[in-house]
PDB file of C-alpha atoms (C1' of nucleotides) in Angstrom:
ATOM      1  CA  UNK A 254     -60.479  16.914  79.283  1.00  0.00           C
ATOM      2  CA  UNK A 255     -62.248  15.292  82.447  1.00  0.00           C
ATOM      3  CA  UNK A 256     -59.833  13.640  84.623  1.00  0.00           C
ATOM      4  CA  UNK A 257     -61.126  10.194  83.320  1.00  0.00           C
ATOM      5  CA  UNK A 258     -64.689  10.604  82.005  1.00  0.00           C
ATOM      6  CA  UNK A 259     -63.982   7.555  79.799  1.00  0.00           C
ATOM      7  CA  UNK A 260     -66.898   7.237  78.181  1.00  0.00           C
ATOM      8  CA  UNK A 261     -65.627   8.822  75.166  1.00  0.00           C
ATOM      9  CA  UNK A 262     -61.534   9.898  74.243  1.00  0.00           C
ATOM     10  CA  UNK A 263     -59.813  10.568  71.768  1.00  0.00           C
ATOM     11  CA  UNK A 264     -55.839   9.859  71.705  1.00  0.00           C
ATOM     12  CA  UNK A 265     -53.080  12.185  72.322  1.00  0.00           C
ATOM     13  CA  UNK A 266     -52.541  13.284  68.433  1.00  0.00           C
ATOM     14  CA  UNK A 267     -55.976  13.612  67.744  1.00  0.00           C
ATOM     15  CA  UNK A 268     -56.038  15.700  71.144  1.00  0.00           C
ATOM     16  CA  UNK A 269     -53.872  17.591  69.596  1.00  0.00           C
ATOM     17  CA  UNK A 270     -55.508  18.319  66.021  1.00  0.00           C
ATOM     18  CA  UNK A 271     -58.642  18.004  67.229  1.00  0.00           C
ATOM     19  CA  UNK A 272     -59.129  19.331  70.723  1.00  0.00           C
ATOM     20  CA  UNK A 273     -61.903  21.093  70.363  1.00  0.00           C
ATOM     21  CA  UNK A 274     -64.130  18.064  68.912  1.00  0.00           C
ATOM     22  CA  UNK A 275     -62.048  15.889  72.091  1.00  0.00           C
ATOM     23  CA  UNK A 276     -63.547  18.404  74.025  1.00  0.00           C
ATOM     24  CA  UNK A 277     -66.904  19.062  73.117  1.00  0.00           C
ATOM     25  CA  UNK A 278     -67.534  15.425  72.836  1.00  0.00           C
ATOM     26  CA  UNK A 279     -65.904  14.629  76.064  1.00  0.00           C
ATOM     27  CA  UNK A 280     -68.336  17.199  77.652  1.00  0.00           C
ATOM     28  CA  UNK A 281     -71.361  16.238  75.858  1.00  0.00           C
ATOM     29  CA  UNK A 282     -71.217  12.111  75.886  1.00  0.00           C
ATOM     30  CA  UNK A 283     -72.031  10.921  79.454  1.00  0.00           C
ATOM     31  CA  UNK A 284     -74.515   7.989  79.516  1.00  0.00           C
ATOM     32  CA  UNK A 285     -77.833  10.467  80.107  1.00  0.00           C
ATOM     33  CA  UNK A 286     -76.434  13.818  79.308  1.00  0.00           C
ATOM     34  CA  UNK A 287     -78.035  14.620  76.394  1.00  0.00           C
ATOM     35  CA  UNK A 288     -81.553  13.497  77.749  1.00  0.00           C
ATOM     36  CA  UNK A 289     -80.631  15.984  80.314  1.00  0.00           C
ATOM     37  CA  UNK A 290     -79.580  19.089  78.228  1.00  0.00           C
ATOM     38  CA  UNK A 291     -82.557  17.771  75.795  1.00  0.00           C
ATOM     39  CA  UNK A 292     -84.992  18.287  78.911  1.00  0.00           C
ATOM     40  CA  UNK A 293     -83.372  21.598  79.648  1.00  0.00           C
ATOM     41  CA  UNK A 294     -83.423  22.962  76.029  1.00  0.00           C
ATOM     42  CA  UNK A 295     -86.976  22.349  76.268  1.00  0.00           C
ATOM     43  CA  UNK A 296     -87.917  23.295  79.626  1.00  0.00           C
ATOM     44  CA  UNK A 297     -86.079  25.724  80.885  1.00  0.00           C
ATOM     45  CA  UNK A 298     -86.103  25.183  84.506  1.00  0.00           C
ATOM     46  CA  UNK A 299     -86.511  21.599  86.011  1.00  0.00           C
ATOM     47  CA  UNK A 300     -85.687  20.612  89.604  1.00  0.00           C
ATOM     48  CA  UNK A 301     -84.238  17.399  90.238  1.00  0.00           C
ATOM     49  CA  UNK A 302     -86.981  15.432  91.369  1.00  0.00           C
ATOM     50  CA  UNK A 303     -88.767  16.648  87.932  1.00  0.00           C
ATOM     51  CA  UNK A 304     -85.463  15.739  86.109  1.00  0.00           C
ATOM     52  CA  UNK A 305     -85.574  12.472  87.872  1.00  0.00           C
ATOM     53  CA  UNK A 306     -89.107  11.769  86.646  1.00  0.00           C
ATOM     54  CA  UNK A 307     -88.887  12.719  83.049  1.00  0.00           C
ATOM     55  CA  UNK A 308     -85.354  10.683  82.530  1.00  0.00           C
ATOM     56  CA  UNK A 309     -87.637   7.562  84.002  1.00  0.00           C
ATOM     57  CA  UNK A 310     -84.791   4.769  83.983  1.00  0.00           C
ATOM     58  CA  UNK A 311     -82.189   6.572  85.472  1.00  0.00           C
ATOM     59  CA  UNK A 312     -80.907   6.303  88.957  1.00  0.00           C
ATOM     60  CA  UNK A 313     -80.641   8.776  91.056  1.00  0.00           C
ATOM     61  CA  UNK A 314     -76.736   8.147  91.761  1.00  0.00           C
ATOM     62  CA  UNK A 315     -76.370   8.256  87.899  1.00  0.00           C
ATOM     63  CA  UNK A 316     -78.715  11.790  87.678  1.00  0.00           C
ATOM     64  CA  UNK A 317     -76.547  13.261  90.307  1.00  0.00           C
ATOM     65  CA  UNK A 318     -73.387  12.494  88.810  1.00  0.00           C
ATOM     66  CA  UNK A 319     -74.133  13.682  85.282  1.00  0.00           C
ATOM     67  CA  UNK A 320     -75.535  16.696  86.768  1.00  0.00           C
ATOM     68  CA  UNK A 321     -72.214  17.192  88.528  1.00  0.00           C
ATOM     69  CA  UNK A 322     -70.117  17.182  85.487  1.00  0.00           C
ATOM     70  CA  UNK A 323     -72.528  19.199  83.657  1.00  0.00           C
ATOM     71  CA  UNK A 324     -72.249  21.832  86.299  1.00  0.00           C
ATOM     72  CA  UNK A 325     -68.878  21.608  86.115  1.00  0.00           C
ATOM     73  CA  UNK A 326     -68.413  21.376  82.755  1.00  0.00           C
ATOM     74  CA  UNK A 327     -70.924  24.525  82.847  1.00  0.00           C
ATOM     75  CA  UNK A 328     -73.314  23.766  80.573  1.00  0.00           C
ATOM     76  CA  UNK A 329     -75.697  23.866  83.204  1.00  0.00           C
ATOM     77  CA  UNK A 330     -76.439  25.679  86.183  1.00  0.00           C
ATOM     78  CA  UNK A 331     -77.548  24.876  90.190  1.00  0.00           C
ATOM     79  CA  UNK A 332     -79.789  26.769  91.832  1.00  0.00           C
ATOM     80  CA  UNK A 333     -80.683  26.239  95.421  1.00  0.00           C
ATOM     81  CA  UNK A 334     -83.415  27.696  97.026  1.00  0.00           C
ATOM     82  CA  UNK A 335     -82.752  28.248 100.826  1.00  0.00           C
ATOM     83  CA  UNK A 336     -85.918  26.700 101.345  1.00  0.00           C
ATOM     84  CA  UNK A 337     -87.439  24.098 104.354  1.00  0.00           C
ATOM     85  CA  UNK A 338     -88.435  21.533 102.101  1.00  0.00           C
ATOM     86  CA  UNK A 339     -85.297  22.148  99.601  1.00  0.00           C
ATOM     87  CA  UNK A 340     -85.492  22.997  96.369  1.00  0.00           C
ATOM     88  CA  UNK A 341     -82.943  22.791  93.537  1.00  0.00           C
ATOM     89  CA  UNK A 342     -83.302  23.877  89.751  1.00  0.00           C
ATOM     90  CA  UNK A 343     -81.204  23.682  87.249  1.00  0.00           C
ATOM     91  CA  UNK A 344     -81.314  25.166  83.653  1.00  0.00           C
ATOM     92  CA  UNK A 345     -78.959  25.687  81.113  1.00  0.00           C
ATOM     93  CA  UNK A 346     -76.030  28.378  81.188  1.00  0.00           C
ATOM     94  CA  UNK A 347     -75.568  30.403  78.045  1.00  0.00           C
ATOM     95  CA  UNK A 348     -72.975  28.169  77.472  1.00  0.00           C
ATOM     96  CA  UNK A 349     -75.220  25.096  77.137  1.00  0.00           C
ATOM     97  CA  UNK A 350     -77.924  27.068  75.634  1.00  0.00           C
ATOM     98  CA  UNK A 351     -75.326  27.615  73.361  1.00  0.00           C
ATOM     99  CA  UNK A 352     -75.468  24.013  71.758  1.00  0.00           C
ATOM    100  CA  UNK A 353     -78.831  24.317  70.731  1.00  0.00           C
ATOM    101  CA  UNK A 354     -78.412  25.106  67.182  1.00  0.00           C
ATOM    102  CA  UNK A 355     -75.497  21.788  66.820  1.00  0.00           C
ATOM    103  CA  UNK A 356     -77.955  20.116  68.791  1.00  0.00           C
ATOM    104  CA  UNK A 357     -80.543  20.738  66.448  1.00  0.00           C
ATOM    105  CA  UNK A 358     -78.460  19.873  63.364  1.00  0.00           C
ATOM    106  CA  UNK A 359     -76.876  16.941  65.128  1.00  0.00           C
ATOM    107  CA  UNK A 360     -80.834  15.975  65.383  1.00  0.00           C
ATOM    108  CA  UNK A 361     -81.783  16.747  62.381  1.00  0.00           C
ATOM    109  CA  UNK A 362     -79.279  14.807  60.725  1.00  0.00           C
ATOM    110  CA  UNK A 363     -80.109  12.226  62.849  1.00  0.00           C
ATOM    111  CA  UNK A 364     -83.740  12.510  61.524  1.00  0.00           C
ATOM    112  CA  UNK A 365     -82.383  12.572  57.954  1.00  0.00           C
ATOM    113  CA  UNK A 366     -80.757   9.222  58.064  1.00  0.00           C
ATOM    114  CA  UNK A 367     -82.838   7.347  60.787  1.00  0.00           C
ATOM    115  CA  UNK A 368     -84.811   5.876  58.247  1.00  0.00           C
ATOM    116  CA  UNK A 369     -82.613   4.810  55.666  1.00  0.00           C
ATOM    117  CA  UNK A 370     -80.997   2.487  58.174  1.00  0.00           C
ATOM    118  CA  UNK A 371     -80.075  -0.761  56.754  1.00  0.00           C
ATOM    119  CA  UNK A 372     -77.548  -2.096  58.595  1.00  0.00           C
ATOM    120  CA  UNK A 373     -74.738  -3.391  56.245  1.00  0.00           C
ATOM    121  CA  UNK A 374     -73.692  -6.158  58.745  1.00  0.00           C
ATOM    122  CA  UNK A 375     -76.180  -6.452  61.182  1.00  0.00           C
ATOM    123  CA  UNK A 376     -76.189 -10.234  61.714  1.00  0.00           C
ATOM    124  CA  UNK A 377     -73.376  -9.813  63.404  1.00  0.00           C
ATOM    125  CA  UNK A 378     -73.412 -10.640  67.226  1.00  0.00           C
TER     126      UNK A 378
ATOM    127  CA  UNK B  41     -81.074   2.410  68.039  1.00  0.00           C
ATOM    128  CA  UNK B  42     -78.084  -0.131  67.949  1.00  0.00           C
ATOM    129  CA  UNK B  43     -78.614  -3.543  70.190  1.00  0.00           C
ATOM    130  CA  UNK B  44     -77.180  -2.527  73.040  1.00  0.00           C
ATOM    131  CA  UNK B  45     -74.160   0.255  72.475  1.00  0.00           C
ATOM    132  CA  UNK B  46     -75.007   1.138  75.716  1.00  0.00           C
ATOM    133  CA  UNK B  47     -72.409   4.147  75.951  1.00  0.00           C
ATOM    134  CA  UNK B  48     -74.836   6.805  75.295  1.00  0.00           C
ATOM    135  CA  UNK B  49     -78.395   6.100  75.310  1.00  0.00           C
ATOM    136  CA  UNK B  50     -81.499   8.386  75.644  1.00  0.00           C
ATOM    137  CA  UNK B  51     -84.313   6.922  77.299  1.00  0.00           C
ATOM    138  CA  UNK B  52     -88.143   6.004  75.740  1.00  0.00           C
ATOM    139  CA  UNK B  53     -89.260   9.441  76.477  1.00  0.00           C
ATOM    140  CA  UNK B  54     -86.703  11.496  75.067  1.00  0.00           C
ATOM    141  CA  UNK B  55     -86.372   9.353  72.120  1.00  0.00           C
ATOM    142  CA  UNK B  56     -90.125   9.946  70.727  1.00  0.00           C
ATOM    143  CA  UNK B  57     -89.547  13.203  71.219  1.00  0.00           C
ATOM    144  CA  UNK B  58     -86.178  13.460  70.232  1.00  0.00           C
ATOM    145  CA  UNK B  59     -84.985  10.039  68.006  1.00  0.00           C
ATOM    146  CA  UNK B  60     -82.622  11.955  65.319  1.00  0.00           C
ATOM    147  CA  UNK B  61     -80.573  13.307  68.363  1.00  0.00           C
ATOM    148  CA  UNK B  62     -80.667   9.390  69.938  1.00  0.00           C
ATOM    149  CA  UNK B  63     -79.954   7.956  66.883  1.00  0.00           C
ATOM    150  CA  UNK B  64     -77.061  10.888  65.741  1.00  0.00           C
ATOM    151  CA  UNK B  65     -75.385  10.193  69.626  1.00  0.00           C
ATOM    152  CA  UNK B  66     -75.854   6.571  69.729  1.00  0.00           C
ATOM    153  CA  UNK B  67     -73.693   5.933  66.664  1.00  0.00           C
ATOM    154  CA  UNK B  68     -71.426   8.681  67.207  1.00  0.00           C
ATOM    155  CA  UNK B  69     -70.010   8.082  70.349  1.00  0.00           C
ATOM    156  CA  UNK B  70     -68.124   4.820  70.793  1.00  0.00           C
ATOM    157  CA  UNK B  71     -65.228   4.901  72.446  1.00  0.00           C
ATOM    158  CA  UNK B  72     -63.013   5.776  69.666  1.00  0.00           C
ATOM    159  CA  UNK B  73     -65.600   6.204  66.754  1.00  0.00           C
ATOM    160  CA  UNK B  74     -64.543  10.211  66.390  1.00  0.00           C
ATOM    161  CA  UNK B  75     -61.184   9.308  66.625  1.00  0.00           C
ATOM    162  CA  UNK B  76     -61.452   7.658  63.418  1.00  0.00           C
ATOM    163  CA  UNK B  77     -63.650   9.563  61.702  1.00  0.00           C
ATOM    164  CA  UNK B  78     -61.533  12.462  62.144  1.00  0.00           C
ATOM    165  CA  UNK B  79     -58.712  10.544  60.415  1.00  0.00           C
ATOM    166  CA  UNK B  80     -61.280   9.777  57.592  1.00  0.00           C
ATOM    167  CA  UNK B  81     -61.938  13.030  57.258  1.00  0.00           C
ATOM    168  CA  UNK B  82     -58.636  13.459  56.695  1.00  0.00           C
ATOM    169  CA  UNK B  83     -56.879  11.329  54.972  1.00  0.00           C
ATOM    170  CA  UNK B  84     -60.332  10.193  52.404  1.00  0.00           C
ATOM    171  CA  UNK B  85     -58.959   6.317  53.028  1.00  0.00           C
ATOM    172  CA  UNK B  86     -56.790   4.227  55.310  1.00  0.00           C
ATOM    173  CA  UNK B  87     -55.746   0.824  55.927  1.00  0.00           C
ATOM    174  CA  UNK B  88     -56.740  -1.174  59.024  1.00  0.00           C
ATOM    175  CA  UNK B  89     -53.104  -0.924  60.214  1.00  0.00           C
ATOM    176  CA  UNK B  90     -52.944   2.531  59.439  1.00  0.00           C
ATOM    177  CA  UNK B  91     -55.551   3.194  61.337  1.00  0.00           C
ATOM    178  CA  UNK B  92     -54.279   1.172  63.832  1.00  0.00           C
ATOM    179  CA  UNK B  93     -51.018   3.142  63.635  1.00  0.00           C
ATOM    180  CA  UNK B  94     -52.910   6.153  63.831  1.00  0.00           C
ATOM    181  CA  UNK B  95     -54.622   5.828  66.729  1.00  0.00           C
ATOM    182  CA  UNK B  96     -52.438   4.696  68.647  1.00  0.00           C
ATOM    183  CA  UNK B  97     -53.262   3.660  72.403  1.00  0.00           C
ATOM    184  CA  UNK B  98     -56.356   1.454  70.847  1.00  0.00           C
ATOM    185  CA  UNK B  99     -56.208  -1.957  70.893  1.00  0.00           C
ATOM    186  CA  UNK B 100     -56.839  -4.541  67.793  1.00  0.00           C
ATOM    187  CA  UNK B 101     -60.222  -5.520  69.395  1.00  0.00           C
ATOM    188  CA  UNK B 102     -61.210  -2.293  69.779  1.00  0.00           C
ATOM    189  CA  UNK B 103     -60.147  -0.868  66.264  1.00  0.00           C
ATOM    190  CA  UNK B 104     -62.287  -3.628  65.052  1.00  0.00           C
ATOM    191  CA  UNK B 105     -65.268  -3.286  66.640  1.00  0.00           C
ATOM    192  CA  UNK B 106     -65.720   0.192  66.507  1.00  0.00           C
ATOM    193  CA  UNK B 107     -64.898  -0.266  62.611  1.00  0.00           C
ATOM    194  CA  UNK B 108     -67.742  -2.489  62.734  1.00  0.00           C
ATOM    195  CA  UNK B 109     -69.885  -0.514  64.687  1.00  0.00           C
ATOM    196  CA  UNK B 110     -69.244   2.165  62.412  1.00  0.00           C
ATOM    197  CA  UNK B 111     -69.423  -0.047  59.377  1.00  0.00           C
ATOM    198  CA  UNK B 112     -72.966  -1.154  60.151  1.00  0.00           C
ATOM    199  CA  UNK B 113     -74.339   2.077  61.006  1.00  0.00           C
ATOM    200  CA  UNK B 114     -73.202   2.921  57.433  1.00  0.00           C
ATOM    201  CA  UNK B 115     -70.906   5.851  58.148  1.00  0.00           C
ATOM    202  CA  UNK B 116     -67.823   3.995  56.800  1.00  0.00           C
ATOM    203  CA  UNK B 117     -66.970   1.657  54.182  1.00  0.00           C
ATOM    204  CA  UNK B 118     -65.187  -1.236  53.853  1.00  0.00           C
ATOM    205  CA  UNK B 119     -62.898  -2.147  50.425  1.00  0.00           C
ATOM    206  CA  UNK B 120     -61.567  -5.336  50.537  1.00  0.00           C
ATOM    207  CA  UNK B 121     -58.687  -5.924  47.879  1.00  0.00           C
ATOM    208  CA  UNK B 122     -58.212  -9.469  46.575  1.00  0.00           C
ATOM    209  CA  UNK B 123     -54.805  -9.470  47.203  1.00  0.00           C
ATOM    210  CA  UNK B 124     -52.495 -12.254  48.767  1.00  0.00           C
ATOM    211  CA  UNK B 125     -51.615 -10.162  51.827  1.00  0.00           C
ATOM    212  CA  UNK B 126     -54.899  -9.283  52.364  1.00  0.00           C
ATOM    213  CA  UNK B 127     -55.563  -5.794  52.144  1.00  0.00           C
ATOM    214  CA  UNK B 128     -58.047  -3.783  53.379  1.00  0.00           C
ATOM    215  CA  UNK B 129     -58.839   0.319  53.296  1.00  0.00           C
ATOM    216  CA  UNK B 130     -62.079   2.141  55.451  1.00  0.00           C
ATOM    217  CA  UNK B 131     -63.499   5.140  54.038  1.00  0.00           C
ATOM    218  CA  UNK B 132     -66.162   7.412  54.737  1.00  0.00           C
ATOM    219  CA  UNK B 133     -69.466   7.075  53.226  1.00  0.00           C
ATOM    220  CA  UNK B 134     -71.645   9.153  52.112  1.00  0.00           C
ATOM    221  CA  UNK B 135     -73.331   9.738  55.178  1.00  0.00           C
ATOM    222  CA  UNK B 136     -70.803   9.792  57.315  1.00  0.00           C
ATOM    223  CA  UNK B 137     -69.360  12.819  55.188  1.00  0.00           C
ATOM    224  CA  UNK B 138     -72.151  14.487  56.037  1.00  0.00           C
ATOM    225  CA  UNK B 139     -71.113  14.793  59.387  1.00  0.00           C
ATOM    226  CA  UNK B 140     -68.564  16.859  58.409  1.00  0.00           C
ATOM    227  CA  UNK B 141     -69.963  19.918  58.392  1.00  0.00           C
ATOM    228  CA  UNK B 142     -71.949  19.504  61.655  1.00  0.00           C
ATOM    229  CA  UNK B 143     -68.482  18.035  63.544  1.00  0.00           C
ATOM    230  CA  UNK B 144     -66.464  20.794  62.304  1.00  0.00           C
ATOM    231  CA  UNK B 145     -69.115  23.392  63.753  1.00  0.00           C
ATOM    232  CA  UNK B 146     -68.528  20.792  67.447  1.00  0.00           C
ATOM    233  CA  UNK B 147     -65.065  21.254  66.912  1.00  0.00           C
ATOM    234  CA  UNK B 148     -65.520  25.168  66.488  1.00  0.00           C
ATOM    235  CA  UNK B 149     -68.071  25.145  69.616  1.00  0.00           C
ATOM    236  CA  UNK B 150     -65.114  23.229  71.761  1.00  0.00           C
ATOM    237  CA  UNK B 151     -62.385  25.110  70.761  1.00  0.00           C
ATOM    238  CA  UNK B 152     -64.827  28.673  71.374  1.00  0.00           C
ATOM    239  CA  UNK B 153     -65.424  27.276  74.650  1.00  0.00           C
ATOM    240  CA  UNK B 154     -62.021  25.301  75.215  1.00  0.00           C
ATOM    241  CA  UNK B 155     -60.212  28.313  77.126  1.00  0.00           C
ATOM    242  CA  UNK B 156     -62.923  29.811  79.143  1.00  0.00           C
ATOM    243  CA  UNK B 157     -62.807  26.249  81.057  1.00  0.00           C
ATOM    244  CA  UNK B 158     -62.857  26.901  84.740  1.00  0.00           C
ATOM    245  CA  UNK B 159     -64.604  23.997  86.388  1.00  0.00           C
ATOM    246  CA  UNK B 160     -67.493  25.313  88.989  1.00  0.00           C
ATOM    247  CA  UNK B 161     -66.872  22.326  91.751  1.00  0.00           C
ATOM    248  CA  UNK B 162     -63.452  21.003  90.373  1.00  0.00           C
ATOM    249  CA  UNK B 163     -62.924  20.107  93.691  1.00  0.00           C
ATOM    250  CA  UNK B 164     -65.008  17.235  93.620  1.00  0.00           C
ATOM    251  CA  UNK B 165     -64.030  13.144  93.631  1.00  0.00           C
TER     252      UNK B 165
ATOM    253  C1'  DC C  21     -51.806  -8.099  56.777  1.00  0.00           C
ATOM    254  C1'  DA C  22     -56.118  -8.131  58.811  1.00  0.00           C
ATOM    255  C1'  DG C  23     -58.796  -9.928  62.102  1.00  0.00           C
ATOM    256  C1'  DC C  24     -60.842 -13.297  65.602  1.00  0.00           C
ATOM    257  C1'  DA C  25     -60.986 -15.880  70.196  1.00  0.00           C
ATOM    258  C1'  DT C  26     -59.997 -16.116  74.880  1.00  0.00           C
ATOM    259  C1'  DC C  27     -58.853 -14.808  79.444  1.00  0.00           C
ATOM    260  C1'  DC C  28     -59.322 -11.534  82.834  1.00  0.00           C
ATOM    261  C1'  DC C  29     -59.402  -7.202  85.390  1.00  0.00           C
ATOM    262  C1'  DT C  30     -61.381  -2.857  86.482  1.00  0.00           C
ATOM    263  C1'  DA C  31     -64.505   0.898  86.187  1.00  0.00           C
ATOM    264  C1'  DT C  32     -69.200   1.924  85.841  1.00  0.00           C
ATOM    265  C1'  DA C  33     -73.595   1.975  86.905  1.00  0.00           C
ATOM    266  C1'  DG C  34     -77.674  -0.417  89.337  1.00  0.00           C
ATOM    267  C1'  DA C  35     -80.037  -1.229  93.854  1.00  0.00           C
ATOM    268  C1'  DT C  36     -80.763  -0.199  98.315  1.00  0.00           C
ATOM    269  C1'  DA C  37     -80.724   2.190 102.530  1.00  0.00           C
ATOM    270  C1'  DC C  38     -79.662   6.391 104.909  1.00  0.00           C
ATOM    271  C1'  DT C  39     -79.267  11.852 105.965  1.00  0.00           C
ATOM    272  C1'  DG C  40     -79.625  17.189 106.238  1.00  0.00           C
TER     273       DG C  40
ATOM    274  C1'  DC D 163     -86.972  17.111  98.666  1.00  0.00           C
ATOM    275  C1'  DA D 164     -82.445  16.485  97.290  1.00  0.00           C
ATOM    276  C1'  DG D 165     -79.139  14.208  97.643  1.00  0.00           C
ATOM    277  C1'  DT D 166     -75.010  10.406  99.922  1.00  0.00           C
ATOM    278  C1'  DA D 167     -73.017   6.046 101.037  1.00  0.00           C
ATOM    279  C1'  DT D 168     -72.103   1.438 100.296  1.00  0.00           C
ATOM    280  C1'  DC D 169     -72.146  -2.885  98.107  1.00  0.00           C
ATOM    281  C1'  DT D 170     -72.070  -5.573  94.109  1.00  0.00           C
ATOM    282  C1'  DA D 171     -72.795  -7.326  89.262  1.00  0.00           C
ATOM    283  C1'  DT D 172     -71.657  -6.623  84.752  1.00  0.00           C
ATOM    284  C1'  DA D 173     -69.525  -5.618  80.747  1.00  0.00           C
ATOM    285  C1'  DG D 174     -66.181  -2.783  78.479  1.00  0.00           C
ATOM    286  C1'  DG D 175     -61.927  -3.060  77.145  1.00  0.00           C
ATOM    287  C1'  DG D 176     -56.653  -4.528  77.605  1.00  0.00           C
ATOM    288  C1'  DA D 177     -53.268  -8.292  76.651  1.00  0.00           C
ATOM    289  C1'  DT D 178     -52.096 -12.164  74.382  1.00  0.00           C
ATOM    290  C1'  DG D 179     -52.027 -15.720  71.124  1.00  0.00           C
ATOM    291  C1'  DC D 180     -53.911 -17.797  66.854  1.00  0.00           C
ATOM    292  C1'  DT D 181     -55.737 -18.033  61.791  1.00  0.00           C
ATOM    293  C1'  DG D 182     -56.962 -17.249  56.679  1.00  0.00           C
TER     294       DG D 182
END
DNA sequence: CAGCATCCCTATAGATACTG
DNA sequence: CAGTATCTATAGGGATGCTG
């Protein structure tokens, strides 16, 4: 996993029957990744400043750091233009393209049971 | 969306366009809410110290609240037995069975993509 | 046994100002 | 334009002790 991503583990034993699942969710559960990969499936090509409108709410330190760990994680790629006024676009690698269709499920099944949301406890806190 | 789970949140933008994959992330990704739904999936029900047993490395106010979480968002149940040391057991629902499917594909994806991990800018922090 | 309350510390993320 | 650097507040989460 991420040296200490924290946002999201899963214990030693369940690292160990369930890495994969430790792993994709490790990758895919930073506080705005999924807006960004969202942005991406749709877009193709965004450059920061664009990705930095659309995710409205986001700081910039924030955008730069998911972005980092995406890259790294390489579901998405960097790509500089040696340009005067610079220019940087990302998009997706085939790897992160390659989440689309759980994505889409994860979405859809989202969709499915968005509206049938009564809470069973929710006057708690 | 929950109150404020604040781990993983999508912004307004994304989440008219995209509110099944907001809501889907939001209540899957508490700190150790996979964790124990992959035991569920497992092992159909378990105690609260089970659980607790289980995962070890959580703490008691942790396993509780992410029980809770979990609880309210309707993806586990809770059976209270009438007993004089109290018992309680957590099972899936329903709809958090339904996940099943979709996490098992995540788990495939990670485990696919597991190996071929070679961080681009590792280097970094 | 199952769970709640409290104290408290640390990491995380927001704001702001600065640079190549 | 595309980031970095720093400073700080906040809240997430650990430890501990208590209760029905």
């Amino acid at each position: 996993m991420r040296k200490e991503s924290s946002t999201n583990t899963l214990n030693k034993e369940n690292l160990e029957s369930n890495c994969g699942m430790a792993y994709a969710i490790g990758i895919l559960s930073g506080r705005w990744k999924l807006s960004i990969i969202g942005y991406l499936l749709a877009h193709e090509k965004l450059r920061y400043g664009e990705l930095k409108r659309k995710i409205e709410g986001i700081s910039e330190r924030m955008l730069i750091s998911q972005l980092k760990e995406l890259q790294s994680d390489r579901l998405i790629e960097r790509i500089v233009y040696p340009e005067v006024p610079p220019r940087v676009e990302y998009k997706l690698t085939e790897k992160g393209r390659s989440l689309d269709h759980i994505l889409t499920e994860l979405s859809r099944w989202g969709k499915r049971h968005y509206t049938e949301n009564t809470p069973a406890n929710a006057e708690q806190r």
